[in-house]
Short mmCIF file of C-alpha atoms and ligand atoms in Angstrom, two decimals:
data_model
loop_
_atom_site.label_atom_id
_atom_site.label_comp_id
_atom_site.label_asym_id
_atom_site.label_seq_id
_atom_site.Cartn_x
_atom_site.Cartn_y
_atom_site.Cartn_z
CA MET M 512 8.69 92.16 101.92
CA THR M 513 8.41 93.38 98.63
CA PHE M 514 11.37 93.75 96.16
CA LEU M 515 10.89 97.77 96.07
CA ARG M 516 10.33 98.15 99.85
CA ARG M 517 13.53 96.29 100.42
CA THR M 518 15.47 98.08 97.71
CA VAL M 519 14.21 101.64 99.26
CA ILE M 520 15.11 100.78 103.00
CA ALA M 521 18.48 99.56 101.76
CA ALA M 522 19.03 102.81 99.91
CA ALA M 523 18.10 104.69 102.86
CA ALA M 524 20.45 102.85 105.15
CA ALA M 525 22.89 103.36 102.41
CA VAL M 526 22.51 107.11 102.26
CA ALA M 527 22.53 107.17 106.07
CA LEU M 528 25.77 105.36 106.19
CA SER M 529 27.32 107.44 103.34
CA ALA M 530 26.22 110.65 105.35
CA SER M 531 28.12 109.62 108.31
CA PHE M 532 31.13 108.55 106.43
CA SER M 533 31.28 111.67 104.52
CA ALA M 534 31.31 113.49 107.60
CA LEU M 535 33.68 111.87 109.17
CA ALA M 536 35.67 112.01 105.56
CA GLN M 537 35.36 115.76 105.72
CA ASP M 538 36.55 116.06 109.29
CA ILE M 539 39.39 114.00 108.66
CA LYS M 540 41.88 115.53 106.01
CA PRO M 541 45.00 113.63 104.94
CA ARG M 542 47.73 114.30 107.16
CA LEU M 543 51.36 113.51 107.61
CA ILE M 544 52.40 113.21 111.27
CA ARG M 545 56.22 112.96 112.03
CA PHE M 546 56.73 111.67 115.36
CA GLY M 547 60.15 111.96 116.58
CA TYR M 548 61.46 109.49 119.56
CA GLY M 549 65.26 109.32 121.23
CA LEU M 550 65.46 105.57 121.86
CA ASN M 551 65.77 102.78 118.60
CA GLU M 552 62.90 101.18 117.11
CA GLN M 553 63.92 97.53 119.08
CA SER M 554 63.13 99.60 122.72
CA ASN M 555 59.71 99.73 124.60
CA GLN M 556 59.54 103.28 123.04
CA GLY M 557 59.81 102.12 119.53
CA ARG M 558 57.13 99.37 120.07
CA ALA M 559 54.91 101.96 121.38
CA ALA M 560 55.56 104.35 118.64
CA LYS M 561 54.58 101.70 116.31
CA VAL M 562 51.37 101.01 118.05
CA PHE M 563 50.36 104.67 118.32
CA ALA M 564 51.10 104.87 114.30
CA ASP M 565 48.89 101.86 113.80
CA GLU M 566 45.91 102.88 115.84
CA VAL M 567 46.21 106.23 113.88
CA ALA M 568 46.12 104.54 110.71
CA LYS M 569 43.05 102.17 111.44
CA ALA M 570 40.96 104.90 113.07
CA SER M 571 41.13 107.51 110.29
CA GLY M 572 40.70 104.91 107.69
CA GLY M 573 44.47 105.56 106.54
CA LYS M 574 44.31 109.01 106.13
CA MET M 575 46.26 110.52 108.97
CA LYS M 576 49.74 108.71 108.72
CA VAL M 577 52.20 108.62 111.51
CA ARG M 578 55.90 108.66 110.28
CA ALA M 579 57.39 107.26 113.43
CA ILE M 580 60.98 108.51 113.54
CA GLY M 581 63.66 106.97 116.29
CA ALA M 582 67.01 107.05 117.44
CA ALA M 583 67.03 110.73 117.41
CA ALA M 584 66.89 111.01 114.29
CA LEU M 585 64.94 114.34 114.49
CA GLY M 586 67.23 115.34 117.23
CA PRO M 587 67.65 115.10 120.87
CA ASP M 588 64.31 115.74 122.90
CA THR M 589 65.07 119.52 123.37
CA GLN M 590 65.65 120.08 119.82
CA MET M 591 62.37 118.08 118.77
CA GLN M 592 60.33 120.49 121.55
CA GLN M 593 61.51 123.76 120.07
CA ALA M 594 60.56 122.04 116.48
CA LEU M 595 57.23 121.54 117.85
CA ILE M 596 56.61 124.91 119.50
CA GLY M 597 57.70 126.39 116.13
CA GLY M 598 55.27 124.16 114.18
CA ALA M 599 58.16 122.39 112.22
CA GLN M 600 57.53 119.11 113.45
CA GLU M 601 54.00 117.32 114.52
CA MET M 602 54.77 114.77 117.47
CA MET M 603 57.18 113.48 119.90
CA VAL M 604 57.61 111.41 122.90
CA GLY M 605 60.50 112.09 125.16
CA SER M 606 61.30 112.56 128.92
CA THR M 607 59.39 114.94 131.12
CA ALA M 608 63.00 115.77 132.41
CA THR M 609 63.85 117.55 129.29
CA LEU M 610 60.91 119.76 129.48
CA VAL M 611 61.81 121.53 132.77
CA GLY M 612 63.46 124.54 131.30
CA ILE M 613 59.96 124.86 129.31
CA THR M 614 57.60 124.18 132.08
CA LYS M 615 58.96 124.47 135.50
CA GLU M 616 56.20 122.10 137.07
CA MET M 617 57.46 119.20 135.11
CA ALA M 618 60.44 119.16 137.69
CA LEU M 619 57.99 117.52 140.29
CA TRP M 620 58.39 114.09 138.32
CA ASP M 621 62.28 114.36 138.89
CA THR M 622 61.84 114.31 142.79
CA PRO M 623 63.97 111.35 143.94
CA PHE M 624 62.07 108.27 145.73
CA LEU M 625 58.34 110.18 145.13
CA ILE M 626 56.73 107.40 143.64
CA ASN M 627 57.08 104.07 145.28
CA ASN M 628 55.36 101.60 142.73
CA THR M 629 53.86 101.55 139.25
CA LYS M 630 50.26 101.50 140.66
CA GLU M 631 51.16 105.01 142.30
CA ALA M 632 52.96 106.22 139.22
CA ASP M 633 49.72 105.55 137.14
CA ALA M 634 47.28 107.20 139.89
CA LEU M 635 49.17 110.30 140.14
CA LEU M 636 49.88 110.95 136.24
CA ASP M 637 46.63 110.08 135.25
CA GLY M 638 44.98 112.00 138.28
CA PRO M 639 44.28 115.35 138.59
CA ILE M 640 48.13 116.29 139.68
CA GLY M 641 49.26 115.02 136.10
CA GLU M 642 46.64 116.50 134.20
CA LYS M 643 47.50 119.82 135.91
CA ILE M 644 51.08 119.76 135.00
CA LYS M 645 50.08 118.66 131.53
CA ASP M 646 47.91 121.32 130.82
CA LYS M 647 50.60 123.66 131.96
CA LEU M 648 52.46 123.37 128.79
CA GLN M 649 49.76 124.76 126.45
CA ASP M 650 50.86 128.33 127.18
CA LYS M 651 54.24 127.27 125.80
CA GLY M 652 53.11 125.76 122.83
CA LEU M 653 52.60 122.14 123.34
CA VAL M 654 49.92 119.90 124.03
CA GLY M 655 50.71 116.92 126.32
CA LEU M 656 48.38 113.77 125.35
CA VAL M 657 49.40 111.12 127.74
CA TYR M 658 52.24 109.94 130.21
CA TRP M 659 54.09 106.57 128.87
CA GLU M 660 56.22 104.79 131.38
CA ASN M 661 60.09 105.21 131.26
CA GLY M 662 60.51 103.74 134.55
CA PHE M 663 62.33 103.16 137.53
CA ARG M 664 66.04 104.53 137.24
CA ASN M 665 68.95 102.77 138.18
CA LEU M 666 72.68 103.18 138.09
CA THR M 667 75.50 101.96 136.13
CA ASN M 668 78.98 102.61 135.81
CA SER M 669 82.59 101.39 134.78
CA LYS M 670 84.04 101.93 137.67
CA ARG M 671 82.84 99.90 140.70
CA PRO M 672 79.95 98.59 142.32
CA VAL M 673 78.13 101.28 144.48
CA THR M 674 76.81 100.00 147.55
CA LYS M 675 76.75 103.19 149.76
CA VAL M 676 76.58 106.90 148.34
CA GLU M 677 80.61 107.21 149.21
CA ASP M 678 81.02 105.14 146.04
CA LEU M 679 79.71 108.02 144.13
CA ASP M 680 82.58 110.22 144.76
CA GLY M 681 84.06 111.45 141.92
CA ILE M 682 82.24 109.06 139.38
CA LYS M 683 81.83 111.03 136.26
CA LEU M 684 78.10 110.51 135.84
CA ARG M 685 75.91 111.65 132.87
CA VAL M 686 72.66 113.33 133.73
CA MET M 687 69.76 114.28 131.93
CA GLN M 688 69.91 118.14 130.88
CA ASN M 689 67.85 119.11 134.24
CA ASN M 690 68.78 120.94 137.30
CA VAL M 691 67.06 118.45 139.74
CA PHE M 692 69.21 115.91 138.58
CA LEU M 693 72.30 117.83 138.13
CA SER M 694 71.75 118.93 141.67
CA SER M 695 71.09 115.52 143.00
CA PHE M 696 73.79 113.74 141.86
CA LYS M 697 76.15 116.39 142.76
CA THR M 698 74.74 116.66 146.14
CA LEU M 699 75.34 112.61 146.47
CA GLY M 700 79.07 113.11 145.55
CA ALA M 701 79.01 112.30 141.91
CA ASN M 702 80.59 114.58 139.26
CA ALA M 703 77.35 114.95 137.26
CA ILE M 704 77.61 116.00 133.91
CA PRO M 705 74.50 117.10 131.87
CA MET M 706 74.42 115.54 128.22
CA ALA M 707 71.67 114.85 125.63
CA PHE M 708 70.56 110.77 125.46
CA SER M 709 71.84 110.71 121.98
CA GLU M 710 75.33 111.20 122.94
CA LEU M 711 75.45 108.91 125.92
CA PHE M 712 76.35 105.62 124.37
CA GLY M 713 79.62 107.06 122.49
CA ALA M 714 80.34 109.41 125.53
CA LEU M 715 80.37 105.85 127.78
CA GLU M 716 82.62 104.17 125.24
CA THR M 717 85.11 106.77 125.23
CA LYS M 718 84.87 106.97 128.75
CA THR M 719 84.05 110.59 129.00
CA VAL M 720 81.64 109.73 131.48
CA ASP M 721 81.86 106.60 133.47
CA GLY M 722 78.06 106.36 134.30
CA GLN M 723 74.57 107.31 133.86
CA GLU M 724 71.20 106.18 135.09
CA ASN M 725 68.19 104.94 133.04
CA PRO M 726 65.35 102.13 133.72
CA TYR M 727 66.18 98.37 133.02
CA ASN M 728 64.77 98.74 129.72
CA THR M 729 67.12 101.60 128.57
CA ILE M 730 70.08 99.55 129.59
CA LEU M 731 69.12 96.84 127.56
CA SER M 732 67.72 98.24 124.40
CA SER M 733 70.59 100.53 124.29
CA LYS M 734 73.00 97.81 124.72
CA PHE M 735 74.48 100.06 127.60
CA TYR M 736 75.84 96.51 129.12
CA GLU M 737 78.36 96.45 126.32
CA VAL M 738 80.28 99.29 128.39
CA GLN M 739 78.69 99.41 131.65
CA LYS M 740 80.17 96.80 134.05
CA TYR M 741 78.37 97.47 137.48
CA LEU M 742 74.51 98.05 138.03
CA THR M 743 73.05 99.23 141.26
CA VAL M 744 69.34 98.79 141.81
CA THR M 745 68.80 101.85 143.07
CA ASN M 746 64.96 102.77 141.75
CA HIS M 747 65.74 106.54 142.60
CA VAL M 748 63.42 108.06 140.73
CA TYR M 749 60.14 106.89 138.42
CA SER M 750 60.43 108.68 135.23
CA PRO M 751 57.81 109.20 132.89
CA TRP M 752 57.65 110.06 129.04
CA ILE M 753 54.89 112.08 127.73
CA VAL M 754 53.61 112.29 124.12
CA LEU M 755 53.60 115.74 122.99
CA VAL M 756 51.82 117.80 119.70
CA SER M 757 52.37 120.96 118.39
CA LYS M 758 50.07 123.08 119.68
CA LYS M 759 50.32 125.34 116.56
CA TRP M 760 49.52 122.15 114.44
CA TRP M 761 46.96 120.97 116.94
CA ASP M 762 44.81 124.01 116.75
CA GLN M 763 44.33 123.58 112.86
CA LEU M 764 43.04 120.05 113.57
CA SER M 765 39.28 119.10 113.33
CA LYS M 766 37.82 117.73 116.60
CA ALA M 767 37.48 114.30 114.99
CA GLU M 768 41.42 114.59 113.95
CA GLN M 769 41.96 115.49 117.55
CA LYS M 770 39.87 112.37 119.08
CA VAL M 771 41.73 109.97 116.54
CA LEU M 772 45.14 111.31 118.35
CA MET M 773 43.75 111.27 121.68
CA ASP M 774 42.18 107.94 121.84
CA ALA M 775 45.45 106.26 119.87
CA ALA M 776 47.51 108.23 122.42
CA LYS M 777 45.57 106.49 125.18
CA THR M 778 45.60 102.97 123.52
CA SER M 779 49.55 103.34 123.06
CA ARG M 780 49.99 104.18 126.86
CA ASP M 781 48.14 101.08 127.80
CA TYR M 782 49.98 98.82 125.76
CA GLU M 783 53.19 100.77 126.44
CA ARG M 784 53.08 100.27 130.46
CA LYS M 785 52.13 96.59 130.20
CA ASP M 786 55.03 95.91 127.62
CA THR M 787 57.54 98.13 129.49
CA ARG M 788 56.62 96.35 132.84
CA GLU M 789 56.76 92.92 131.41
CA GLU M 790 60.31 93.60 130.04
CA ALA M 791 61.85 94.93 133.12
CA SER M 792 60.39 92.14 135.08
CA LYS M 793 62.98 89.86 133.20
CA ALA M 794 65.60 92.66 132.60
CA MET M 795 67.71 91.90 135.39
CA ALA M 796 68.22 88.42 134.74
CA ASP M 797 69.03 89.73 130.88
CA LEU M 798 71.58 92.14 131.80
CA LYS M 799 73.18 89.40 134.58
CA ALA M 800 73.71 87.16 131.42
CA LYS M 801 74.93 90.02 129.32
CA GLY M 802 77.92 90.09 131.90
CA MET M 803 76.61 93.00 134.27
CA LEU M 804 77.28 92.75 137.73
CA VAL M 805 74.48 93.65 139.73
CA ASN M 806 73.94 94.60 143.26
CA GLU M 807 70.75 96.05 145.17
CA LEU M 808 71.22 98.86 147.22
CA ALA M 809 70.37 98.16 150.99
CA PRO M 810 67.20 100.26 152.07
CA ALA M 811 69.32 101.72 154.83
CA GLU M 812 71.59 103.18 152.02
CA ALA M 813 68.39 104.58 150.14
CA ASP M 814 67.68 106.18 153.21
CA ARG M 815 71.00 107.80 153.61
CA MET M 816 70.75 109.16 149.87
CA ARG M 817 67.22 110.28 150.78
CA ASN M 818 68.71 112.26 153.53
CA LYS M 819 71.46 113.85 151.89
CA LEU M 820 68.98 115.03 149.69
CA THR M 821 66.99 117.26 151.96
CA ARG M 822 68.04 120.46 150.29
CA VAL M 823 67.11 119.30 146.85
CA TYR M 824 63.58 118.48 147.92
CA ALA M 825 63.02 121.94 149.37
CA GLU M 826 64.62 123.57 145.78
CA ILE M 827 61.77 121.46 144.05
CA GLY M 828 59.31 122.55 146.28
CA THR M 829 60.18 126.12 145.20
CA GLU M 830 60.76 125.38 142.01
CA VAL M 831 57.11 123.81 141.01
CA GLY M 832 55.48 125.93 143.98
CA MET M 833 54.16 124.93 147.03
CA ASP M 834 50.83 124.45 146.49
CA LEU M 835 51.61 122.01 143.87
CA TRP M 836 53.91 120.41 146.18
CA ILE M 837 51.82 119.89 149.21
CA ALA M 838 48.66 118.91 146.61
CA THR M 839 50.91 116.00 145.68
CA GLN M 840 51.77 114.90 148.96
CA ASN M 841 48.28 114.61 149.83
CA GLU M 842 47.16 113.02 146.59
CA LEU M 843 49.85 110.35 147.33
CA LEU M 844 48.53 109.67 150.87
CA LYS M 845 45.11 109.27 149.44
CA ILE M 846 46.34 106.81 146.67
CA ARG M 847 48.32 104.97 149.00
CA GLY M 848 45.03 104.72 151.23
CA LYS M 849 43.30 103.04 148.73
C1 LIG S 1307 67.42 109.80 129.27
C2 LIG S 1307 66.14 109.28 129.44
C3 LIG S 1307 65.66 108.85 127.80
C4 LIG S 1307 64.60 109.57 127.37
C5 LIG S 1307 64.58 109.27 125.45
C6 LIG S 1307 65.32 109.67 124.90
O1 LIG S 1307 68.57 109.28 130.01
O2 LIG S 1307 65.63 108.49 130.41
O3 LIG S 1307 65.26 107.52 127.74
O4 LIG S 1307 64.77 111.22 126.97
O5 LIG S 1307 63.00 109.90 125.31
O6 LIG S 1307 67.89 110.92 128.87
#
């Protein structure tokens, strides 16, 4: 090849390359994204927020900057949701349970003993049912990108080991700000008190409440073992987290920018679920080593709880709509048959 010919080819290639770069460059503008979350930086939530931030930076050539802000420094979940709806904050990750006041179908995820294992969780959340519920947020000013795993919730308290439902009698139990949780734990005999997560450690420390329920990971990362003696493995509900975007802001983004966020959200989801599961599998031993007394709820006792909750199941069905309720049961049968 002649020198001239080589130069021409190289120049043509450079032009083509810079054309595609500048197309991308035009479509991706410098953006600052405030991404709020409730747990601390050392938690599974904090680690995955960092992965999300890194992915967005990488895919946008550093133009889109995610500032991950943990420990509810931008406010508890419900406050951040309102900031997103109003367009004052771009993104957050938090509990689906605190969204029920905005999108009632989210109450489906609060159904006690709905999901038995993580395989069912992933299939249901990433499948048509999960998508459908996520899409309902759009009318309310929010865009749901992906579900992360909060996890199977377990009970802790500072009063006594809970081995049967009667042991919950009179225990002041913090629950999330959500009617299904309130109603479930009242029905089980606890004195259920709704409270934002950001208030919880202080409330446990001062004995304003005796107990709470959260996955192992959170009991560990939020150091609840310092103020809670008893842990009962109940696995009473599988809680998702959901990554949310302000719709007001999302609608101003180019397709390329939206794709950067969606792709990064999916990468963060896959990382987060794996990380959370690894941590959860070791957490019981860690919590015992920190001095917690752990007991597992006997299957017969779990059945007794479930029976007591019949009325709550009916309430959830009404809340989310019978069509969705039945479609979910059918989807679960399908998942379990696989
Ligand atoms: C709870 C939730 C919390 C989440 C978190 C702050 O008990 O399980 O982990 O809301 O995003 O409030």
